[in-house]
Amino acid sequence: MYKISLITGDGIGPELSESAVSVLDTIHDKHGLKFEIAKLSAGDAALRETGKALPDEAVNAISNSQVCLKAPVGESAADVIVVLRRMLDLYANIRPAKSYPNMPALRDDIDMVIVRENTEDLYTGKEFSLGDASVALRIISERASKRIAKYAFETAMQRNSKKKVTCVHKSNVMRVTDGMFAKACADVSKNYPDVSFEQMYVDACAMNLIRQPDQFDVIVTTNLFGDILSDESSQVVGGLGMAPAANIGDDFALFEPVHGAAFDIAGKNIANPSSFLLSIKMMFDWLGAKYNDKKCIDMGQKLESTIFDLVKTGMKTKDIGGDMTTDAFTREITKNL
Ligand code: ATP
């Protein structure tokens, strides 16, 4: 029995959470993998109701679970996810960008993953006013840089692909901070002779993601650059509706879509739940590796191939060129699992 905490979120979050629970219930009933799901409120609604975007009950429930699923939250995202990442030391943010069939995508041969440092950079919230200026501290440590570099190389070793790590930074301008990040990655690369290593400035990378995205395998980068480049890479393969993410630490992990609460389409039953369902696929991979549970690994593959097969036949939500509702798409998934 796996104990899963689920932040149901704001905007399209509750619709995506319903889809996720329905898929997990089907797996629980039909495939012998057992879950106990604790639903939690955190985000804008929690802030309105309790005065806290991340109430203590939510933190306690997450601490009592083995893994967390998080639907997108709204304006208070920084007070929820950025806090959780640091609180739980979820230092690796993993954002795959992979071609699925029949997508409004630039090309159909992309398979890359962005490994983003998740605890430092401009996201630590260390901002203040100084006279008429506003200052934000950009903190990059050698320890965190080496830790994320190691994660990126290990990821490259496990993938059946090009076995290449591209370190993305802007060390020609930010010589001290990004200079150190680049050096840390280069140092770690020496321990992985089977993985090729290259460095790229972030502006060149933003261009190459559109010009020649098939050249990438694993990108490792700092927090802010990773946030921006992963939205771009998800668009390159068909959009945010298909974009999952994992936040991984040594003992705990949290899985969430790349996108935000998408208030413009909330409550309309048109959101694409694939971003969350593919995040659940990543959860199964992580649980399978952590608890040596082949059933989880197999279930992850089954869930991904079910989504793959559906979109291939044109059964898709509106964001990727189809006409299915969130509910109808979810029903097809559960039927085919
Ligand atoms: P944030 O800053 O919190 O990431 P954002 O304002 O940049 O949020 P998102 O919510 O991430 O915006 O999404 C941008 C747009 O992409 C949405 O307004 C919505 O139209 C579309 N979108 C995002 N996720 C989905 C989804 N799962 N299904 C369909 N469309 C989506």
mmCIF file of N, CA, C and O in Angstrom, residues 266-337:
data_model
loop_
_atom_site.group_PDB
_atom_site.id
_atom_site.type_symbol
_atom_site.label_atom_id
_atom_site.label_comp_id
_atom_site.label_asym_id
_atom_site.label_seq_id
_atom_site.Cartn_x
_atom_site.Cartn_y
_atom_site.Cartn_z
ATOM 1 N N ALA A 266 -10.356 27.156 -16.596
ATOM 2 C CA ALA A 266 -10.808 26.419 -15.400
ATOM 3 C C ALA A 266 -12.319 26.232 -15.400
ATOM 4 O O ALA A 266 -13.070 27.125 -15.815
ATOM 5 N N GLY A 267 -12.772 25.070 -14.966
ATOM 6 C CA GLY A 267 -14.203 24.787 -14.815
ATOM 7 C C GLY A 267 -14.912 24.486 -16.115
ATOM 8 O O GLY A 267 -16.124 24.286 -16.135
ATOM 9 N N LYS A 268 -14.176 24.441 -17.233
ATOM 10 C CA LYS A 268 -14.827 24.234 -18.539
ATOM 11 C C LYS A 268 -14.751 22.792 -19.022
ATOM 12 O O LYS A 268 -15.213 22.475 -20.121
ATOM 13 N N ASN A 269 -14.093 21.942 -18.246
ATOM 14 C CA ASN A 269 -13.968 20.529 -18.620
ATOM 15 C C ASN A 269 -13.231 20.366 -19.959
ATOM 16 O O ASN A 269 -13.555 19.483 -20.749
ATOM 17 N N ILE A 270 -12.245 21.249 -20.201
ATOM 18 C CA ILE A 270 -11.475 21.116 -21.454
ATOM 19 C C ILE A 270 -9.970 20.953 -21.202
ATOM 20 O O ILE A 270 -9.201 20.782 -22.151
ATOM 21 N N ALA A 271 -9.556 21.026 -19.922
ATOM 22 C CA ALA A 271 -8.110 20.917 -19.635
ATOM 23 C C ALA A 271 -7.612 19.529 -20.023
ATOM 24 O O ALA A 271 -8.331 18.538 -19.904
ATOM 25 N N ASN A 272 -6.372 19.490 -20.483
ATOM 26 C CA ASN A 272 -5.742 18.223 -20.828
ATOM 27 C C ASN A 272 -5.147 17.607 -19.557
ATOM 28 O O ASN A 272 -4.227 18.182 -18.978
ATOM 29 N N PRO A 273 -5.658 16.451 -19.123
ATOM 30 C CA PRO A 273 -5.117 15.858 -17.894
ATOM 31 C C PRO A 273 -3.799 15.116 -18.104
ATOM 32 O O PRO A 273 -3.190 14.645 -17.147
ATOM 33 N N SER A 274 -3.328 15.025 -19.369
ATOM 34 C CA SER A 274 -2.117 14.224 -19.649
ATOM 35 C C SER A 274 -0.910 14.721 -18.869
ATOM 36 O O SER A 274 -0.071 13.918 -18.445
ATOM 37 N N SER A 275 -0.801 16.057 -18.690
ATOM 38 C CA SER A 275 0.357 16.584 -17.955
ATOM 39 C C SER A 275 0.421 15.971 -16.557
ATOM 40 O O SER A 275 1.492 15.632 -16.065
ATOM 41 N N PHE A 276 -0.742 15.807 -15.932
ATOM 42 C CA PHE A 276 -0.778 15.243 -14.571
ATOM 43 C C PHE A 276 -0.635 13.726 -14.624
ATOM 44 O O PHE A 276 0.041 13.121 -13.805
ATOM 45 N N LEU A 277 -1.264 13.097 -15.625
ATOM 46 C CA LEU A 277 -1.192 11.636 -15.729
ATOM 47 C C LEU A 277 0.236 11.188 -16.078
ATOM 48 O O LEU A 277 0.716 10.172 -15.577
ATOM 49 N N LEU A 278 0.933 11.980 -16.912
ATOM 50 C CA LEU A 278 2.330 11.644 -17.202
ATOM 51 C C LEU A 278 3.219 11.918 -15.984
ATOM 52 O O LEU A 278 4.257 11.269 -15.804
ATOM 53 N N SER A 279 2.796 12.860 -15.122
ATOM 54 C CA SER A 279 3.514 13.060 -13.845
ATOM 55 C C SER A 279 3.333 11.826 -12.966
ATOM 56 O O SER A 279 4.249 11.417 -12.250
ATOM 57 N N ILE A 280 2.138 11.223 -13.033
ATOM 58 C CA ILE A 280 1.896 9.989 -12.265
ATOM 59 C C ILE A 280 2.748 8.849 -12.826
ATOM 60 O O ILE A 280 3.268 8.014 -12.081
ATOM 61 N N LYS A 281 2.937 8.854 -14.146
ATOM 62 C CA LYS A 281 3.857 7.870 -14.746
ATOM 63 C C LYS A 281 5.254 8.032 -14.134
ATOM 64 O O LYS A 281 5.918 7.049 -13.773
ATOM 65 N N MET A 282 5.689 9.293 -13.989
ATOM 66 C CA MET A 282 7.013 9.527 -13.386
ATOM 67 C C MET A 282 7.016 9.077 -11.923
ATOM 68 O O MET A 282 8.016 8.576 -11.421
ATOM 69 N N MET A 283 5.878 9.249 -11.246
ATOM 70 C CA MET A 283 5.774 8.781 -9.857
ATOM 71 C C MET A 283 5.958 7.267 -9.786
ATOM 72 O O MET A 283 6.672 6.754 -8.926
ATOM 73 N N PHE A 284 5.325 6.546 -10.722
ATOM 74 C CA PHE A 284 5.468 5.085 -10.728
ATOM 75 C C PHE A 284 6.933 4.692 -10.963
ATOM 76 O O PHE A 284 7.435 3.765 -10.336
ATOM 77 N N ASP A 285 7.600 5.398 -11.865
ATOM 78 C CA ASP A 285 9.027 5.095 -12.106
ATOM 79 C C ASP A 285 9.819 5.271 -10.820
ATOM 80 O O ASP A 285 10.676 4.451 -10.480
ATOM 81 N N TRP A 286 9.532 6.372 -10.114
ATOM 82 C CA TRP A 286 10.299 6.671 -8.890
ATOM 83 C C TRP A 286 9.983 5.651 -7.791
ATOM 84 O O TRP A 286 10.904 5.130 -7.148
ATOM 85 N N LEU A 287 8.689 5.345 -7.598
ATOM 86 C CA LEU A 287 8.313 4.358 -6.565
ATOM 87 C C LEU A 287 8.925 2.996 -6.904
ATOM 88 O O LEU A 287 9.439 2.293 -6.036
ATOM 89 N N GLY A 288 8.882 2.653 -8.185
ATOM 90 C CA GLY A 288 9.415 1.360 -8.622
ATOM 91 C C GLY A 288 10.898 1.235 -8.308
ATOM 92 O O GLY A 288 11.363 0.201 -7.829
ATOM 93 N N ALA A 289 11.643 2.327 -8.570
ATOM 94 C CA ALA A 289 13.085 2.298 -8.307
ATOM 95 C C ALA A 289 13.348 2.298 -6.798
ATOM 96 O O ALA A 289 14.173 1.539 -6.300
ATOM 97 N N LYS A 290 12.600 3.114 -6.066
ATOM 98 C CA LYS A 290 12.865 3.247 -4.625
ATOM 99 C C LYS A 290 12.496 1.981 -3.860
ATOM 100 O O LYS A 290 13.215 1.565 -2.957
ATOM 101 N N TYR A 291 11.358 1.377 -4.215
ATOM 102 C CA TYR A 291 10.898 0.202 -3.458
ATOM 103 C C TYR A 291 11.117 -1.100 -4.232
ATOM 104 O O TYR A 291 10.566 -2.130 -3.875
ATOM 105 N N ASN A 292 11.924 -1.002 -5.285
ATOM 106 C CA ASN A 292 12.255 -2.188 -6.061
ATOM 107 C C ASN A 292 10.982 -2.946 -6.453
ATOM 108 O O ASN A 292 10.874 -4.158 -6.252
ATOM 109 N N ASP A 293 10.019 -2.221 -6.986
ATOM 110 C CA ASP A 293 8.695 -2.774 -7.263
ATOM 111 C C ASP A 293 8.451 -2.748 -8.780
ATOM 112 O O ASP A 293 8.145 -1.697 -9.363
ATOM 113 N N LYS A 294 8.604 -3.920 -9.385
ATOM 114 C CA LYS A 294 8.483 -3.990 -10.843
ATOM 115 C C LYS A 294 7.062 -3.661 -11.312
ATOM 116 O O LYS A 294 6.866 -3.118 -12.403
ATOM 117 N N LYS A 295 6.086 -3.958 -10.448
ATOM 118 C CA LYS A 295 4.695 -3.652 -10.801
ATOM 119 C C LYS A 295 4.526 -2.152 -11.082
ATOM 120 O O LYS A 295 3.773 -1.746 -11.970
ATOM 121 N N CYS A 296 5.207 -1.345 -10.275
ATOM 122 C CA CYS A 296 5.131 0.115 -10.478
ATOM 123 C C CYS A 296 5.763 0.502 -11.810
ATOM 124 O O CYS A 296 5.200 1.309 -12.567
ATOM 125 N N ILE A 297 6.936 -0.057 -12.086
ATOM 126 C CA ILE A 297 7.625 0.269 -13.350
ATOM 127 C C ILE A 297 6.723 -0.117 -14.528
ATOM 128 O O ILE A 297 6.520 0.674 -15.462
ATOM 129 N N ASP A 298 6.160 -1.311 -14.469
ATOM 130 C CA ASP A 298 5.287 -1.779 -15.556
ATOM 131 C C ASP A 298 4.054 -0.877 -15.692
ATOM 132 O O ASP A 298 3.609 -0.570 -16.791
ATOM 133 N N MET A 299 3.517 -0.452 -14.543
ATOM 134 C CA MET A 299 2.310 0.388 -14.568
ATOM 135 C C MET A 299 2.609 1.747 -15.194
ATOM 136 O O MET A 299 1.795 2.297 -15.948
ATOM 137 N N GLY A 300 3.793 2.281 -14.891
ATOM 138 C CA GLY A 300 4.204 3.553 -15.496
ATOM 139 C C GLY A 300 4.233 3.436 -17.015
ATOM 140 O O GLY A 300 3.721 4.296 -17.737
ATOM 141 N N GLN A 301 4.828 2.331 -17.477
ATOM 142 C CA GLN A 301 4.914 2.137 -18.935
ATOM 143 C C GLN A 301 3.528 1.979 -19.549
ATOM 144 O O GLN A 301 3.232 2.525 -20.606
ATOM 145 N N LYS A 302 2.678 1.234 -18.843
ATOM 146 C CA LYS A 302 1.318 0.987 -19.344
ATOM 147 C C LYS A 302 0.533 2.314 -19.440
ATOM 148 O O LYS A 302 -0.171 2.561 -20.415
ATOM 149 N N LEU A 303 0.672 3.136 -18.410
ATOM 150 C CA LEU A 303 -0.048 4.419 -18.402
ATOM 151 C C LEU A 303 0.426 5.300 -19.561
ATOM 152 O O LEU A 303 -0.383 5.886 -20.290
ATOM 153 N N GLU A 304 1.744 5.364 -19.749
ATOM 154 C CA GLU A 304 2.261 6.202 -20.836
ATOM 155 C C GLU A 304 1.825 5.648 -22.198
ATOM 156 O O GLU A 304 1.403 6.406 -23.072
ATOM 157 N N SER A 305 1.894 4.334 -22.370
ATOM 158 C CA SER A 305 1.532 3.782 -23.690
ATOM 159 C C SER A 305 0.031 3.933 -23.948
ATOM 160 O O SER A 305 -0.394 4.087 -25.097
ATOM 161 N N THR A 306 -0.779 3.930 -22.885
ATOM 162 C CA THR A 306 -2.223 4.141 -23.074
ATOM 163 C C THR A 306 -2.480 5.562 -23.593
ATOM 164 O O THR A 306 -3.283 5.767 -24.523
ATOM 165 N N ILE A 307 -1.782 6.536 -23.011
ATOM 166 C CA ILE A 307 -1.927 7.928 -23.481
ATOM 167 C C ILE A 307 -1.423 8.030 -24.924
ATOM 168 O O ILE A 307 -2.057 8.632 -25.797
ATOM 169 N N PHE A 308 -0.262 7.423 -25.167
ATOM 170 C CA PHE A 308 0.355 7.424 -26.505
ATOM 171 C C PHE A 308 -0.639 6.885 -27.552
ATOM 172 O O PHE A 308 -0.876 7.500 -28.582
ATOM 173 N N ASP A 309 -1.230 5.721 -27.237
ATOM 174 C CA ASP A 309 -2.142 5.086 -28.203
ATOM 175 C C ASP A 309 -3.393 5.936 -28.452
ATOM 176 O O ASP A 309 -3.882 6.021 -29.571
ATOM 177 N N LEU A 310 -3.899 6.555 -27.385
ATOM 178 C CA LEU A 310 -5.114 7.381 -27.543
ATOM 179 C C LEU A 310 -4.855 8.573 -28.455
ATOM 180 O O LEU A 310 -5.617 8.824 -29.396
ATOM 181 N N VAL A 311 -3.776 9.305 -28.169
ATOM 182 C CA VAL A 311 -3.531 10.511 -28.981
ATOM 183 C C VAL A 311 -3.178 10.139 -30.421
ATOM 184 O O VAL A 311 -3.480 10.872 -31.359
ATOM 185 N N LYS A 312 -2.578 8.967 -30.570
ATOM 186 C CA LYS A 312 -2.240 8.499 -31.927
ATOM 187 C C LYS A 312 -3.497 8.316 -32.769
ATOM 188 O O LYS A 312 -3.517 8.610 -33.972
ATOM 189 N N THR A 313 -4.573 7.848 -32.128
ATOM 190 C CA THR A 313 -5.800 7.638 -32.890
ATOM 191 C C THR A 313 -6.638 8.924 -33.010
ATOM 192 O O THR A 313 -7.760 8.890 -33.503
ATOM 193 N N GLY A 314 -6.100 10.029 -32.476
ATOM 194 C CA GLY A 314 -6.814 11.305 -32.604
ATOM 195 C C GLY A 314 -7.744 11.605 -31.451
ATOM 196 O O GLY A 314 -8.485 12.593 -31.489
ATOM 197 N N MET A 315 -7.731 10.744 -30.426
ATOM 198 C CA MET A 315 -8.567 11.036 -29.253
ATOM 199 C C MET A 315 -7.780 12.003 -28.377
ATOM 200 O O MET A 315 -6.874 11.601 -27.627
ATOM 201 N N LYS A 316 -8.116 13.282 -28.475
ATOM 202 C CA LYS A 316 -7.294 14.306 -27.842
ATOM 203 C C LYS A 316 -8.172 15.428 -27.293
ATOM 204 O O LYS A 316 -9.301 15.627 -27.745
ATOM 205 N N THR A 317 -7.603 16.176 -26.360
ATOM 206 C CA THR A 317 -8.281 17.373 -25.861
ATOM 207 C C THR A 317 -7.992 18.550 -26.812
ATOM 208 O O THR A 317 -7.136 18.463 -27.694
ATOM 209 N N LYS A 318 -8.699 19.653 -26.558
ATOM 210 C CA LYS A 318 -8.689 20.790 -27.483
ATOM 211 C C LYS A 318 -7.299 21.430 -27.657
ATOM 212 O O LYS A 318 -6.931 21.838 -28.762
ATOM 213 N N ASP A 319 -6.540 21.526 -26.560
ATOM 214 C CA ASP A 319 -5.237 22.203 -26.613
ATOM 215 C C ASP A 319 -4.291 21.565 -27.618
ATOM 216 O O ASP A 319 -3.392 22.224 -28.127
ATOM 217 N N ILE A 320 -4.479 20.253 -27.906
ATOM 218 C CA ILE A 320 -3.579 19.584 -28.853
ATOM 219 C C ILE A 320 -4.328 19.167 -30.125
ATOM 220 O O ILE A 320 -3.956 18.231 -30.808
ATOM 221 N N GLY A 321 -5.391 19.891 -30.393
ATOM 222 C CA GLY A 321 -6.064 19.728 -31.684
ATOM 223 C C GLY A 321 -7.219 18.750 -31.716
ATOM 224 O O GLY A 321 -7.701 18.392 -32.784
ATOM 225 N N GLY A 322 -7.691 18.301 -30.543
ATOM 226 C CA GLY A 322 -8.828 17.383 -30.512
ATOM 227 C C GLY A 322 -10.091 18.067 -30.029
ATOM 228 O O GLY A 322 -10.147 19.302 -29.959
ATOM 229 N N ASP A 323 -11.112 17.249 -29.697
ATOM 230 C CA ASP A 323 -12.347 17.857 -29.198
ATOM 231 C C ASP A 323 -12.883 17.129 -27.961
ATOM 232 O O ASP A 323 -14.044 17.279 -27.614
ATOM 233 N N MET A 324 -12.043 16.342 -27.322
ATOM 234 C CA MET A 324 -12.529 15.596 -26.155
ATOM 235 C C MET A 324 -12.507 16.459 -24.902
ATOM 236 O O MET A 324 -11.639 17.311 -24.731
ATOM 237 N N THR A 325 -13.460 16.180 -24.027
ATOM 238 C CA THR A 325 -13.452 16.870 -22.731
ATOM 239 C C THR A 325 -12.458 16.161 -21.806
ATOM 240 O O THR A 325 -12.014 15.041 -22.091
ATOM 241 N N THR A 326 -12.165 16.825 -20.694
ATOM 242 C CA THR A 326 -11.278 16.215 -19.683
ATOM 243 C C THR A 326 -11.873 14.883 -19.226
ATOM 244 O O THR A 326 -11.171 13.871 -19.157
ATOM 245 N N ASP A 327 -13.163 14.899 -18.933
ATOM 246 C CA ASP A 327 -13.826 13.685 -18.437
ATOM 247 C C ASP A 327 -13.801 12.558 -19.466
ATOM 248 O O ASP A 327 -13.502 11.413 -19.137
ATOM 249 N N ALA A 328 -14.107 12.898 -20.707
ATOM 250 C CA ALA A 328 -14.176 11.862 -21.746
ATOM 251 C C ALA A 328 -12.787 11.256 -21.976
ATOM 252 O O ALA A 328 -12.639 10.037 -22.120
ATOM 253 N N PHE A 329 -11.773 12.106 -21.998
ATOM 254 C CA PHE A 329 -10.402 11.603 -22.192
ATOM 255 C C PHE A 329 -10.023 10.681 -21.027
ATOM 256 O O PHE A 329 -9.471 9.589 -21.237
ATOM 257 N N THR A 330 -10.368 11.096 -19.810
ATOM 258 C CA THR A 330 -10.048 10.275 -18.627
ATOM 259 C C THR A 330 -10.766 8.931 -18.712
ATOM 260 O O THR A 330 -10.184 7.884 -18.406
ATOM 261 N N ARG A 331 -12.029 8.975 -19.132
ATOM 262 C CA ARG A 331 -12.792 7.712 -19.234
ATOM 263 C C ARG A 331 -12.126 6.749 -20.228
ATOM 264 O O ARG A 331 -12.032 5.550 -19.980
ATOM 265 N N GLU A 332 -11.643 7.303 -21.348
ATOM 266 C CA GLU A 332 -10.962 6.444 -22.339
ATOM 267 C C GLU A 332 -9.705 5.827 -21.739
ATOM 268 O O GLU A 332 -9.388 4.664 -21.982
ATOM 269 N N ILE A 333 -8.988 6.633 -20.946
ATOM 270 C CA ILE A 333 -7.756 6.110 -20.310
ATOM 271 C C ILE A 333 -8.127 4.947 -19.386
ATOM 272 O O ILE A 333 -7.534 3.869 -19.452
ATOM 273 N N THR A 334 -9.115 5.176 -18.513
ATOM 274 C CA THR A 334 -9.445 4.127 -17.536
ATOM 275 C C THR A 334 -9.980 2.880 -18.249
ATOM 276 O O THR A 334 -9.692 1.766 -17.840
ATOM 277 N N LYS A 335 -10.714 3.090 -19.333
ATOM 278 C CA LYS A 335 -11.258 1.956 -20.082
ATOM 279 C C LYS A 335 -10.131 1.121 -20.694
ATOM 280 O O LYS A 335 -10.179 -0.101 -20.732
ATOM 281 N N ASN A 336 -9.088 1.810 -21.155
ATOM 282 C CA ASN A 336 -8.013 1.122 -21.880
ATOM 283 C C ASN A 336 -6.872 0.626 -20.986
ATOM 284 O O ASN A 336 -5.967 -0.048 -21.462
ATOM 285 N N LEU A 337 -6.906 0.998 -19.737
ATOM 286 C CA LEU A 337 -5.802 0.572 -18.852
ATOM 287 C C LEU A 337 -5.853 -0.921 -18.567
ATOM 288 O O LEU A 337 -6.914 -1.445 -18.283
#
